Amino acid sequence: MNAPTGQRASPERIRPSSLRPARLTLRPPTFPHGPVSGAWWPRSEDLPAELPALVEAFERSWGRVTRIAAHRSAWPQAPCDLPVAGHTVRAAWFTSGFDPHAIRLFAYGVGRRDLLVVPPGTETATAERLMTAAADPALRLTASALLQDSGGTGRPARGT
């Protein structure tokens, strides 16, 4: 009798989100800074599971992330303390005056970076276009404007 020959699960499918690398693109350092410094494409809307990979990616080149800020409607869970490797990140939640498609990361003594948050269920080609646009120093669009402008062609218009 032959053993069943099922498909093996891919490593990405069986690894928790926090163990997979963050899908992240960043602008090169430029002056003046744009409304966003790049883009992050989380795999789910579970911020406590997704944030450790993002923080790890930032901390390698930028410094220890100590706080984040986001729009309250963007994430189903809104904890004030988010444990990541080696420390806790404090979160501030806004209900107005903050772009609902952005997340702001703060590093003590370094400053802040705002990122476009590409919605987790976005088609791969669209997400890649958005991430490329968010990292383009020539574009001067907010996170919401990038998402809105990609609706038709997927290619954001150049801002001024």
mmCIF file of C-alpha atoms in Angstrom, residues 1-144:
data_model
loop_
_atom_site.group_PDB
_atom_site.id
_atom_site.type_symbol
_atom_site.label_atom_id
_atom_site.label_comp_id
_atom_site.label_asym_id
_atom_site.label_seq_id
_atom_site.Cartn_x
_atom_site.Cartn_y
_atom_site.Cartn_z
ATOM 1 C CA MET A 1 0.000 0.000 0.000
ATOM 2 C CA ASN A 2 1.355 3.390 -0.975
ATOM 3 C CA ALA A 3 1.538 6.275 1.452
ATOM 4 C CA PRO A 4 -0.721 9.235 0.637
ATOM 5 C CA THR A 5 0.985 11.881 -1.456
ATOM 6 C CA GLY A 6 -0.448 15.175 -0.271
ATOM 7 C CA GLN A 7 1.016 18.583 -0.893
ATOM 8 C CA ARG A 8 3.310 19.888 1.784
ATOM 9 C CA ALA A 9 2.418 23.163 3.397
ATOM 10 C CA SER A 10 4.752 25.953 2.415
ATOM 11 C CA PRO A 11 6.919 27.253 5.274
ATOM 12 C CA GLU A 12 5.185 30.659 4.984
ATOM 13 C CA ARG A 13 1.819 28.999 5.505
ATOM 14 C CA ILE A 14 2.780 27.331 8.744
ATOM 15 C CA ARG A 15 4.880 30.117 10.280
ATOM 16 C CA PRO A 16 3.125 32.694 12.427
ATOM 17 C CA SER A 17 3.108 36.241 11.018
ATOM 18 C CA SER A 18 5.562 37.423 13.635
ATOM 19 C CA LEU A 19 8.236 35.021 12.346
ATOM 20 C CA ARG A 20 8.022 36.072 8.695
ATOM 21 C CA PRO A 21 9.941 39.116 7.486
ATOM 22 C CA ALA A 22 7.991 42.354 7.114
ATOM 23 C CA ARG A 23 6.913 43.339 3.623
ATOM 24 C CA LEU A 24 8.380 46.811 3.745
ATOM 25 C CA THR A 25 9.777 49.406 1.349
ATOM 26 C CA LEU A 26 11.433 52.641 2.465
ATOM 27 C CA ARG A 27 12.378 55.863 0.726
ATOM 28 C CA PRO A 28 16.024 56.709 0.563
ATOM 29 C CA PRO A 29 16.883 59.491 3.021
ATOM 30 C CA THR A 30 15.796 62.706 1.319
ATOM 31 C CA PHE A 31 15.142 66.281 2.228
ATOM 32 C CA PRO A 32 12.493 67.474 2.497
ATOM 33 C CA HIS A 33 10.767 64.360 3.763
ATOM 34 C CA GLY A 34 7.580 63.287 2.037
ATOM 35 C CA PRO A 35 4.209 62.667 3.652
ATOM 36 C CA VAL A 36 5.139 58.972 3.846
ATOM 37 C CA SER A 37 8.553 57.358 4.204
ATOM 38 C CA GLY A 38 7.589 54.108 2.514
ATOM 39 C CA ALA A 39 5.009 51.363 2.802
ATOM 40 C CA TRP A 40 4.235 48.321 4.908
ATOM 41 C CA TRP A 41 2.073 45.452 3.689
ATOM 42 C CA PRO A 42 0.980 43.402 6.710
ATOM 43 C CA ARG A 43 -0.347 39.890 6.131
ATOM 44 C CA SER A 44 -3.343 40.365 8.443
ATOM 45 C CA GLU A 45 -5.225 42.955 10.480
ATOM 46 C CA ASP A 46 -3.811 41.454 13.687
ATOM 47 C CA LEU A 47 -1.482 44.267 14.761
ATOM 48 C CA PRO A 48 -0.040 42.437 17.803
ATOM 49 C CA ALA A 49 1.005 39.576 15.477
ATOM 50 C CA GLU A 50 2.252 41.793 12.621
ATOM 51 C CA LEU A 51 4.085 44.560 14.472
ATOM 52 C CA PRO A 52 7.088 42.531 15.725
ATOM 53 C CA ALA A 53 8.338 41.872 12.166
ATOM 54 C CA LEU A 54 7.923 45.542 11.211
ATOM 55 C CA VAL A 55 9.727 46.736 14.331
ATOM 56 C CA GLU A 56 12.535 44.237 13.779
ATOM 57 C CA ALA A 57 13.038 45.461 10.199
ATOM 58 C CA PHE A 58 13.167 49.096 11.336
ATOM 59 C CA GLU A 59 15.416 48.530 14.306
ATOM 60 C CA ARG A 60 18.169 46.979 12.197
ATOM 61 C CA SER A 61 18.815 50.233 10.357
ATOM 62 C CA TRP A 62 16.972 53.004 12.156
ATOM 63 C CA GLY A 63 16.946 52.552 15.903
ATOM 64 C CA ARG A 64 14.661 51.198 18.602
ATOM 65 C CA VAL A 65 10.996 51.811 17.876
ATOM 66 C CA THR A 66 9.430 53.004 21.112
ATOM 67 C CA ARG A 67 5.963 54.167 20.038
ATOM 68 C CA ILE A 68 3.479 53.930 17.206
ATOM 69 C CA ALA A 69 0.428 55.968 16.272
ATOM 70 C CA ALA A 70 -2.438 54.936 14.020
ATOM 71 C CA HIS A 71 -6.071 55.629 13.269
ATOM 72 C CA ARG A 72 -8.345 53.623 15.558
ATOM 73 C CA SER A 73 -10.583 52.401 12.710
ATOM 74 C CA ALA A 74 -7.648 50.810 10.874
ATOM 75 C CA TRP A 75 -7.065 47.961 13.326
ATOM 76 C CA PRO A 76 -9.652 45.712 15.017
ATOM 77 C CA GLN A 77 -7.514 45.495 18.164
ATOM 78 C CA ALA A 78 -6.141 48.651 19.759
ATOM 79 C CA PRO A 79 -3.871 47.671 22.649
ATOM 80 C CA CYS A 80 -1.870 50.410 24.361
ATOM 81 C CA ASP A 81 1.164 48.168 24.869
ATOM 82 C CA LEU A 82 2.485 45.907 22.120
ATOM 83 C CA PRO A 83 5.227 43.459 23.073
ATOM 84 C CA VAL A 84 8.007 43.031 20.534
ATOM 85 C CA ALA A 85 11.394 41.337 20.824
ATOM 86 C CA GLY A 86 13.151 42.730 23.864
ATOM 87 C CA HIS A 87 10.787 45.575 24.721
ATOM 88 C CA THR A 88 7.278 47.018 24.538
ATOM 89 C CA VAL A 89 6.018 49.526 22.001
ATOM 90 C CA ARG A 90 3.439 52.042 23.258
ATOM 91 C CA ALA A 91 0.531 52.811 20.941
ATOM 92 C CA ALA A 92 -1.517 55.990 20.533
ATOM 93 C CA TRP A 93 -4.885 55.679 18.785
ATOM 94 C CA PHE A 94 -6.592 58.543 16.970
ATOM 95 C CA THR A 95 -10.180 58.821 15.783
ATOM 96 C CA SER A 96 -9.678 61.995 13.748
ATOM 97 C CA GLY A 97 -6.850 64.079 12.347
ATOM 98 C CA PHE A 98 -4.752 61.050 11.425
ATOM 99 C CA ASP A 99 -4.587 59.323 8.029
ATOM 100 C CA PRO A 100 -6.472 56.010 8.386
ATOM 101 C CA HIS A 101 -4.110 54.353 5.887
ATOM 102 C CA ALA A 102 -0.886 55.233 7.699
ATOM 103 C CA ILE A 103 1.076 54.080 10.694
ATOM 104 C CA ARG A 104 3.605 56.315 12.439
ATOM 105 C CA LEU A 105 6.693 54.836 14.082
ATOM 106 C CA PHE A 106 8.773 56.759 16.613
ATOM 107 C CA ALA A 107 12.361 56.038 17.630
ATOM 108 C CA TYR A 108 13.765 57.809 20.660
ATOM 109 C CA GLY A 109 16.290 60.451 19.635
ATOM 110 C CA VAL A 110 15.850 59.665 15.926
ATOM 111 C CA GLY A 111 12.398 60.926 15.028
ATOM 112 C CA ARG A 112 9.370 59.506 13.301
ATOM 113 C CA ARG A 113 8.508 57.753 10.062
ATOM 114 C CA ASP A 114 5.032 57.550 8.544
ATOM 115 C CA LEU A 115 4.268 54.540 6.376
ATOM 116 C CA LEU A 116 1.446 53.746 4.011
ATOM 117 C CA VAL A 117 -0.293 50.602 5.293
ATOM 118 C CA VAL A 118 -1.251 48.543 2.260
ATOM 119 C CA PRO A 119 -4.429 46.643 3.205
ATOM 120 C CA PRO A 120 -3.621 42.970 3.902
ATOM 121 C CA GLY A 121 -5.988 41.559 1.260
ATOM 122 C CA THR A 122 -4.606 43.692 -1.577
ATOM 123 C CA GLU A 123 -3.742 41.883 -4.815
ATOM 124 C CA THR A 124 0.018 41.358 -5.120
ATOM 125 C CA ALA A 125 0.532 43.472 -8.260
ATOM 126 C CA THR A 126 -1.395 46.404 -6.777
ATOM 127 C CA ALA A 127 0.428 46.126 -3.452
ATOM 128 C CA GLU A 128 3.801 46.120 -5.199
ATOM 129 C CA ARG A 129 2.861 49.252 -7.202
ATOM 130 C CA LEU A 130 1.716 51.005 -4.028
ATOM 131 C CA MET A 131 4.879 50.068 -2.161
ATOM 132 C CA THR A 132 7.063 51.288 -5.011
ATOM 133 C CA ALA A 133 5.138 54.566 -5.208
ATOM 134 C CA ALA A 134 5.332 55.137 -1.449
ATOM 135 C CA ALA A 135 9.116 54.747 -1.577
ATOM 136 C CA ASP A 136 9.504 57.142 -4.543
ATOM 137 C CA PRO A 137 11.086 60.411 -3.281
ATOM 138 C CA ALA A 138 9.523 62.297 -6.208
ATOM 139 C CA LEU A 139 5.992 61.544 -5.035
ATOM 140 C CA ARG A 140 4.538 63.867 -2.404
ATOM 141 C CA LEU A 141 1.261 62.066 -1.651
ATOM 142 C CA THR A 142 -0.285 61.042 1.650
ATOM 143 C CA ALA A 143 -1.078 57.404 2.351
ATOM 144 C CA SER A 144 -4.770 57.897 1.559
#
